[in-house]
Amino acid sequence: MIYIREARRMVTDYVMTQHDCEGKRSAPDPVGLGSFGMDSHVVQHFATERGFAISDGVIWRVPPKPYGISYRSIIPRQGECENLLSPVCVSATHVAHGSIRMEPVFMALGQSAATAAGVALDRNTNVQAVAYPLLRERLLAGKQVLQP
């Protein structure tokens, strides 16, 4: 079985970064929470001139608390594609994706994507025009956790 930890990701109006994961920036439109450590396995091994082995690319940082994941990180930019919600190909940097990539987060984002799709259908609008206050209300009614 082939395992690909990280493949394609969108680039949207809100790119989740290490700053979001560490609480230095907070998404104003959260649709789910992440909390797993930002991690990346070794990218390459190489030897120094003195014969020491170096492992490059290892990252492990634990967020201080759960953090919100932006609605805008799961939808394309306005005008790019008006009926796409992507809870897995989230707009995130390599470091942030190391935390967001966990299945419980993808499940929460999937629930939020389905709810947003329902709102868009009910309002006969595109996913970029879904009003966050209404989406938030529906998510909370569905027991979605949006704040740590």
Coordinates of C-alpha atoms in Angstrom, one line a residue:
M1 CA 0.0 0.0 0.0
I2 CA 1.3 3.4 -0.9
Y3 CA 1.1 6.2 1.7
I4 CA 1.4 9.8 0.6
R5 CA 1.4 12.0 3.7
E6 CA 1.2 15.3 1.8
A7 CA 0.2 15.8 -1.8
R8 CA -1.6 18.7 -3.4
R9 CA -2.9 21.7 -1.4
M10 CA -4.9 24.7 -2.6
V11 CA -3.7 28.3 -2.3
T12 CA -6.6 30.4 -1.2
D13 CA -7.4 33.7 0.4
Y14 CA -6.4 32.3 3.8
V15 CA -3.3 30.1 4.0
M16 CA -3.0 28.3 7.3
T17 CA 0.5 28.8 8.7
Q18 CA 2.6 27.9 11.7
H19 CA 1.4 31.2 13.2
D20 CA -2.1 29.9 13.3
C21 CA -1.0 26.6 14.8
E22 CA 1.0 28.4 17.5
G23 CA -1.7 30.9 18.4
K24 CA 0.1 33.9 17.0
R25 CA -2.7 34.4 14.5
S26 CA -6.3 33.3 14.8
A27 CA -8.6 32.6 11.9
P28 CA -11.7 34.8 12.2
D29 CA -13.9 32.2 10.5
P30 CA -13.1 28.8 12.1
V31 CA -14.9 25.7 10.8
G32 CA -12.9 23.2 12.9
L33 CA -10.0 22.8 15.2
G34 CA -6.5 21.3 15.0
S35 CA -4.2 20.4 17.8
F36 CA -1.7 17.7 16.7
G37 CA 1.9 18.6 16.6
M38 CA 3.4 20.2 13.5
D39 CA 5.6 17.4 12.3
S40 CA 7.7 16.4 9.3
H41 CA 9.8 13.3 8.8
V42 CA 13.4 13.4 7.5
V43 CA 13.5 14.7 4.0
Q44 CA 17.1 13.6 3.3
H45 CA 20.2 12.2 5.0
F46 CA 23.7 13.4 4.1
A47 CA 27.2 13.1 5.3
T48 CA 29.4 16.0 6.4
E49 CA 33.0 16.3 5.3
R50 CA 34.0 15.0 8.7
G51 CA 31.9 11.9 8.2
F52 CA 28.9 12.7 10.4
A53 CA 25.4 11.8 9.3
I54 CA 22.9 14.7 9.2
S55 CA 19.2 14.2 9.0
D56 CA 17.5 17.2 7.4
G57 CA 13.9 18.3 7.5
V58 CA 12.7 17.0 10.8
I59 CA 10.1 19.2 12.5
W60 CA 8.2 18.6 15.7
R61 CA 6.4 21.4 17.5
V62 CA 3.3 21.0 19.6
P63 CA 0.7 23.8 19.5
P64 CA 0.1 25.4 22.9
K65 CA -3.6 24.9 22.5
P66 CA -6.1 23.9 19.8
Y67 CA -6.4 26.4 17.0
G68 CA -9.2 27.3 14.5
I69 CA -9.0 26.4 10.9
S70 CA -10.4 29.0 8.5
Y71 CA -13.4 28.5 6.3
R72 CA -11.5 30.3 3.6
S73 CA -8.7 27.7 3.7
I74 CA -11.2 25.0 2.4
I75 CA -12.7 27.0 -0.5
P76 CA -11.0 28.4 -3.6
R77 CA -10.6 32.1 -4.2
Q78 CA -13.6 34.0 -5.5
G79 CA -14.0 33.3 -9.2
E80 CA -11.7 30.3 -9.4
C81 CA -14.3 27.5 -8.7
E82 CA -17.6 28.4 -7.2
N83 CA -18.8 24.9 -6.1
L84 CA -15.8 23.3 -4.6
L85 CA -15.1 22.7 -0.9
S86 CA -11.9 20.8 -0.1
P87 CA -11.5 19.6 3.5
V88 CA -8.4 17.6 2.7
C89 CA -6.4 19.7 0.2
V90 CA -6.5 22.6 2.7
S91 CA -4.7 25.8 1.9
A92 CA -1.8 25.5 4.3
T93 CA 2.0 25.7 4.4
H94 CA 4.0 22.6 4.7
V95 CA 4.5 23.1 8.5
A96 CA 0.8 23.8 9.2
H97 CA -0.3 20.9 7.1
G98 CA 1.8 18.6 9.3
S99 CA -0.7 19.4 12.1
I100 CA -3.9 19.7 10.1
R101 CA -3.5 16.4 8.2
M102 CA -4.9 14.3 11.0
E103 CA -8.1 12.2 10.3
P104 CA -10.1 13.7 13.1
V105 CA -9.5 17.2 11.7
F106 CA -10.4 16.0 8.2
M107 CA -13.6 14.6 9.6
A108 CA -14.5 17.9 11.3
L109 CA -13.6 19.9 8.1
G110 CA -15.7 17.4 6.1
Q111 CA -18.7 18.1 8.3
S112 CA -18.2 21.8 7.9
A113 CA -17.8 21.5 4.1
A114 CA -21.1 19.6 3.9
T115 CA -22.8 22.2 6.1
A116 CA -21.4 25.0 3.9
A117 CA -22.6 23.2 0.7
G118 CA -26.1 22.9 2.2
V119 CA -26.1 26.7 3.0
A120 CA -24.9 27.5 -0.5
L121 CA -27.7 25.3 -2.0
D122 CA -30.3 26.8 0.3
R123 CA -29.3 30.3 -0.6
N124 CA -28.7 29.5 -4.3
T125 CA -25.2 31.0 -4.1
N126 CA -21.6 30.0 -4.5
V127 CA -19.5 28.7 -1.6
Q128 CA -17.4 31.9 -1.5
A129 CA -20.6 33.9 -0.8
V130 CA -21.8 31.8 2.1
A131 CA -22.2 34.2 5.0
Y132 CA -19.9 33.0 7.9
P133 CA -22.3 34.1 10.7
L134 CA -25.0 31.8 9.2
L135 CA -22.5 29.0 8.6
R136 CA -21.3 29.3 12.2
E137 CA -24.8 29.1 13.5
R138 CA -25.5 26.0 11.5
L139 CA -22.2 24.4 12.5
L140 CA -22.9 25.1 16.2
A141 CA -26.4 23.7 15.9
G142 CA -24.7 20.5 14.5
K143 CA -22.4 20.3 17.6
Q144 CA -19.3 21.4 15.7
V145 CA -16.6 22.6 18.0
L146 CA -15.2 26.0 16.7
Q147 CA -13.3 27.4 19.7
P148 CA -10.7 25.7 22.0

